[in-house]
Amino acid sequence: MSDGPDAETIVAAVRALLDAREPGRTVCPSEVARRLAGGNDGDWRALMPAVRRVAAERARAGELVVTQRGRAVDALRARGPIRIGYAD
Protein backbone atom coordinates (compact mmCIF):
# COMPACT_ATOMS: atom_id res chain seq x y z
CA MET A 1 0.00 0.00 0.00
CA SER A 2 1.36 3.43 -0.99
CA ASP A 3 1.27 6.60 1.06
CA GLY A 4 1.03 8.86 -1.95
CA PRO A 5 0.17 9.04 -5.62
CA ASP A 6 1.67 6.51 -8.00
CA ALA A 7 4.03 7.46 -10.82
CA GLU A 8 1.28 7.61 -13.46
CA THR A 9 -0.77 10.00 -11.33
CA ILE A 10 2.27 12.24 -10.85
CA VAL A 11 3.05 12.20 -14.59
CA ALA A 12 -0.59 13.00 -15.38
CA ALA A 13 -0.39 16.04 -13.10
CA VAL A 14 2.85 17.18 -14.75
CA ARG A 15 1.31 16.78 -18.21
CA ALA A 16 -1.87 18.64 -17.24
CA LEU A 17 0.14 21.59 -15.96
CA LEU A 18 2.48 21.62 -18.96
CA ASP A 19 -0.38 21.30 -21.45
CA ALA A 20 -2.02 24.37 -19.92
CA ARG A 21 1.09 26.45 -20.72
CA GLU A 22 2.69 27.78 -23.83
CA PRO A 23 4.86 25.24 -25.67
CA GLY A 24 8.38 25.11 -24.28
CA ARG A 25 7.38 26.32 -20.82
CA THR A 26 8.14 24.40 -17.63
CA VAL A 27 6.60 23.75 -14.22
CA CYS A 28 7.98 23.78 -10.72
CA PRO A 29 7.78 20.46 -8.86
CA SER A 30 5.97 22.30 -6.05
CA GLU A 31 3.15 23.16 -8.50
CA VAL A 32 2.78 19.46 -9.24
CA ALA A 33 2.84 18.55 -5.54
CA ARG A 34 0.25 21.23 -4.72
CA ARG A 35 -2.04 19.96 -7.46
CA LEU A 36 -1.71 16.40 -6.17
CA ALA A 37 -2.39 17.52 -2.59
CA GLY A 38 -5.69 18.96 -3.73
CA GLY A 39 -5.18 22.34 -2.17
CA ASN A 40 -4.25 21.03 1.27
CA ASP A 41 -1.64 23.66 2.02
CA GLY A 42 0.62 21.59 4.29
CA ASP A 43 0.37 18.21 2.58
CA TRP A 44 2.15 19.11 -0.66
CA ARG A 45 5.64 19.23 0.87
CA ALA A 46 5.52 15.51 1.69
CA LEU A 47 4.92 14.81 -2.02
CA MET A 48 8.05 16.62 -3.24
CA PRO A 49 10.42 13.61 -3.05
CA ALA A 50 8.01 11.50 -5.11
CA VAL A 51 7.58 14.26 -7.71
CA ARG A 52 11.36 14.63 -8.05
CA ARG A 53 11.84 10.84 -8.23
CA VAL A 54 9.26 10.45 -11.00
CA ALA A 55 10.65 13.48 -12.87
CA ALA A 56 14.13 11.92 -12.73
CA GLU A 57 12.81 8.55 -13.96
CA ARG A 58 10.90 10.13 -16.85
CA ALA A 59 13.86 12.32 -17.75
CA ARG A 60 16.08 9.23 -17.99
CA ALA A 61 13.42 7.69 -20.26
CA GLY A 62 13.51 10.79 -22.49
CA GLU A 63 9.91 11.83 -21.84
CA LEU A 64 10.61 14.85 -19.63
CA VAL A 65 13.55 17.14 -18.99
CA VAL A 66 14.58 18.51 -15.62
CA THR A 67 16.49 21.78 -15.63
CA GLN A 68 18.15 24.14 -13.22
CA ARG A 69 19.09 27.60 -14.44
CA GLY A 70 18.35 26.42 -17.98
CA ARG A 71 20.66 23.39 -17.91
CA ALA A 72 19.60 19.74 -17.76
CA VAL A 73 20.20 18.18 -14.34
CA ASP A 74 19.41 15.00 -12.43
CA ALA A 75 16.33 15.79 -10.33
CA LEU A 76 17.58 13.59 -7.52
CA ARG A 77 21.03 15.20 -7.28
CA ALA A 78 20.16 18.83 -7.93
CA ARG A 79 20.06 21.10 -4.90
CA GLY A 80 17.66 24.00 -4.97
CA PRO A 81 14.91 24.90 -7.42
CA ILE A 82 14.40 22.81 -10.54
CA ARG A 83 11.93 22.95 -13.41
CA ILE A 84 10.20 20.13 -15.29
CA GLY A 85 9.32 20.29 -18.97
CA TYR A 86 8.67 18.14 -21.97
CA ALA A 87 11.76 16.75 -23.65
CA ASP A 88 12.39 18.12 -27.14
XYZ file of N, CA and C in Angstrom:
264
model
N 0.839 -1.179 0.000
C 0.000 0.000 0.000
C 0.886 1.245 0.000
N 0.552 2.221 -0.821
C 1.364 3.425 -0.987
C 0.801 4.571 -0.154
N 1.693 5.437 0.293
C 1.268 6.602 1.064
C 0.895 7.780 0.177
N 1.275 7.735 -1.069
C 1.026 8.865 -1.948
C 0.628 8.411 -3.333
N 0.559 9.362 -4.247
C 0.166 9.040 -5.617
C 1.211 8.181 -6.316
N 0.736 7.335 -7.236
C 1.667 6.509 -8.004
C 2.298 7.340 -9.123
N 3.267 6.747 -9.789
C 4.031 7.463 -10.825
C 3.124 7.978 -11.941
N 2.160 7.175 -12.359
C 1.283 7.612 -13.456
C 0.433 8.814 -13.058
N 0.007 8.856 -11.814
C -0.767 9.999 -11.328
C 0.102 11.250 -11.300
N 1.340 11.098 -10.882
C 2.266 12.238 -10.855
C 2.532 12.730 -12.276
N 2.799 11.814 -13.191
C 3.047 12.200 -14.587
C 1.815 12.875 -15.185
N 0.639 12.379 -14.876
C -0.590 12.998 -15.384
C -0.719 14.439 -14.886
N -0.347 14.683 -13.642
C -0.394 16.043 -13.102
C 0.624 16.941 -13.797
N 1.831 16.415 -14.025
C 2.854 17.178 -14.750
C 2.344 17.527 -16.140
N 1.812 16.539 -16.852
C 1.309 16.777 -18.215
C 0.183 17.800 -18.231
N -0.751 17.692 -17.288
C -1.871 18.636 -17.242
C -1.366 20.069 -17.062
N -0.409 20.246 -16.173
C 0.138 21.591 -15.957
C 0.906 22.080 -17.176
N 1.715 21.215 -17.772
C 2.483 21.618 -18.957
C 1.570 21.917 -20.143
N 0.539 21.106 -20.319
C -0.376 21.299 -21.451
C -1.167 22.603 -21.340
N -1.297 23.117 -20.131
C -2.018 24.372 -19.919
C -1.130 25.592 -20.180
N 0.136 25.358 -20.484
C 1.095 26.451 -20.715
C 1.476 26.541 -22.182
N 2.145 27.610 -22.487
C 2.688 27.781 -23.833
C 3.717 26.689 -24.099
N 3.837 26.246 -25.356
C 4.862 25.243 -25.670
C 6.249 25.715 -25.246
N 7.034 24.797 -24.714
C 8.382 25.109 -24.284
C 8.486 25.608 -22.851
N 7.355 25.850 -22.206
C 7.385 26.321 -20.817
C 7.555 25.136 -19.869
N 7.879 25.426 -18.629
C 8.137 24.397 -17.627
C 7.271 24.622 -16.396
N 7.311 23.637 -15.496
C 6.597 23.755 -14.223
C 7.559 23.490 -13.078
N 7.225 24.028 -11.945
C 7.982 23.780 -10.724
C 7.426 22.511 -10.070
N 8.281 21.657 -9.546
C 7.781 20.459 -8.863
C 6.776 20.779 -7.754
N 6.919 21.940 -7.107
C 5.972 22.296 -6.052
C 4.571 22.531 -6.613
N 4.466 23.007 -7.858
C 3.152 23.164 -8.496
C 2.484 21.800 -8.662
N 3.291 20.825 -9.072
C 2.780 19.464 -9.242
C 2.330 18.909 -7.898
N 3.160 19.060 -6.877
C 2.839 18.550 -5.543
C 1.579 19.222 -4.988
N 1.446 20.522 -5.200
C 0.249 21.227 -4.718
C -1.004 20.723 -5.418
N -0.890 20.484 -6.710
C -2.037 19.961 -7.462
C -2.430 18.580 -6.926
N -1.446 17.738 -6.679
C -1.710 16.397 -6.171
C -2.289 16.419 -4.757
N -1.896 17.412 -3.970
C -2.386 17.524 -2.594
C -3.820 18.050 -2.541
N -4.309 18.509 -3.679
C -5.693 18.959 -3.732
C -5.971 20.223 -2.946
N -4.981 21.075 -2.855
C -5.183 22.339 -2.170
C -4.939 22.279 -0.677
N -4.581 21.123 -0.159
C -4.245 21.034 1.270
C -2.875 21.643 1.460
N -2.847 22.841 1.993
C -1.636 23.657 2.020
C -0.416 22.946 2.597
N -0.538 22.213 3.669
C 0.620 21.593 4.290
C 1.029 20.265 3.700
N 0.112 19.566 3.053
C 0.369 18.208 2.578
C 1.301 18.127 1.371
N 1.400 19.178 0.592
C 2.152 19.107 -0.656
C 3.645 18.879 -0.435
N 4.200 19.376 0.627
C 5.644 19.229 0.868
C 6.062 17.758 0.974
N 5.215 16.936 1.547
C 5.518 15.510 1.688
C 5.564 14.809 0.334
N 4.958 15.406 -0.686
C 4.924 14.812 -2.020
C 6.140 15.177 -2.876
N 6.918 16.149 -2.444
C 8.051 16.624 -3.242
C 9.062 15.524 -3.588
N 9.476 14.664 -2.665
C 10.424 13.610 -3.050
C 9.878 12.690 -4.147
N 8.608 12.362 -4.080
C 8.009 11.502 -5.107
C 7.957 12.209 -6.452
N 7.623 13.492 -6.450
C 7.580 14.258 -7.706
C 8.977 14.318 -8.323
N 9.989 14.584 -7.531
C 11.363 14.631 -8.046
C 11.811 13.257 -8.557
N 11.453 12.195 -7.818
C 11.843 10.843 -8.235
C 11.225 10.491 -9.589
N 9.939 10.760 -9.736
C 9.256 10.451 -10.997
C 9.802 11.328 -12.120
N 10.072 12.597 -11.845
C 10.648 13.476 -12.870
C 11.999 12.944 -13.324
N 12.816 12.476 -12.376
C 14.131 11.915 -12.727
C 13.969 10.659 -13.578
N 13.042 9.788 -13.192
C 12.813 8.555 -13.965
C 12.365 8.867 -15.387
N 11.425 9.798 -15.519
C 10.900 10.132 -16.848
C 11.911 10.916 -17.668
N 12.789 11.636 -17.017
C 13.861 12.323 -17.751
C 14.845 11.295 -18.301
N 15.184 10.292 -17.502
C 16.076 9.228 -17.992
C 15.453 8.476 -19.164
N 14.124 8.376 -19.176
C 13.418 7.694 -20.261
C 13.240 8.587 -21.493
N 13.599 9.875 -21.354
C 13.507 10.787 -22.489
C 12.154 11.449 -22.670
N 11.251 11.248 -21.737
C 9.910 11.828 -21.839
C 9.863 13.264 -21.322
N 10.572 13.522 -20.235
C 10.614 14.846 -19.629
C 12.060 15.310 -19.551
N 12.226 16.590 -19.260
C 13.549 17.139 -18.995
C 13.464 17.907 -17.680
N 14.496 17.786 -16.882
C 14.581 18.512 -15.622
C 15.739 19.491 -15.758
N 15.462 20.754 -15.466
C 16.491 21.783 -15.626
C 16.659 22.598 -14.353
N 17.836 23.191 -14.276
C 18.147 24.141 -13.216
C 18.955 25.249 -13.877
N 18.460 26.452 -13.767
C 19.087 27.597 -14.438
C 19.292 27.338 -15.932
N 18.318 26.653 -16.541
C 18.346 26.418 -17.976
C 19.175 25.242 -18.450
N 19.821 24.534 -17.523
C 20.661 23.391 -17.905
C 20.058 22.097 -17.378
N 20.136 21.039 -18.173
C 19.602 19.741 -17.761
C 20.365 19.217 -16.547
N 19.619 18.721 -15.558
C 20.202 18.176 -14.336
C 19.460 16.904 -13.942
N 20.061 16.157 -13.037
C 19.407 14.997 -12.431
C 18.551 15.521 -11.282
N 17.252 15.268 -11.341
C 16.332 15.791 -10.329
C 16.649 15.291 -8.931
N 17.281 14.149 -8.830
C 17.584 13.587 -7.521
C 18.887 14.122 -6.925
N 19.737 14.671 -7.757
C 21.025 15.197 -7.281
C 21.037 16.711 -7.173
N 20.178 17.370 -7.916
C 20.160 18.835 -7.934
C 19.715 19.380 -6.582
N 20.424 20.383 -6.123
C 20.057 21.100 -4.903
C 19.397 22.394 -5.314
N 18.338 22.758 -4.649
C 17.661 24.002 -4.965
C 16.582 23.811 -5.999
N 16.051 24.926 -6.496
C 14.911 24.895 -7.417
C 15.249 24.229 -8.755
N 14.308 23.425 -9.214
C 14.401 22.813 -10.543
C 13.106 23.068 -11.275
N 13.124 22.806 -12.573
C 11.932 22.949 -13.410
C 11.760 21.644 -14.184
N 10.527 21.327 -14.521
C 10.195 20.129 -15.286
C 9.502 20.568 -16.561
N 9.946 19.995 -17.680
C 9.320 20.292 -18.967
C 9.301 19.067 -19.846
N 8.643 19.212 -20.983
C 8.674 18.138 -21.974
C 10.051 18.088 -22.616
N 10.515 16.894 -22.896
C 11.764 16.750 -23.652
C 11.512 17.172 -25.085
N 12.533 17.695 -25.734
C 12.390 18.121 -27.138
C 12.150 16.960 -28.050
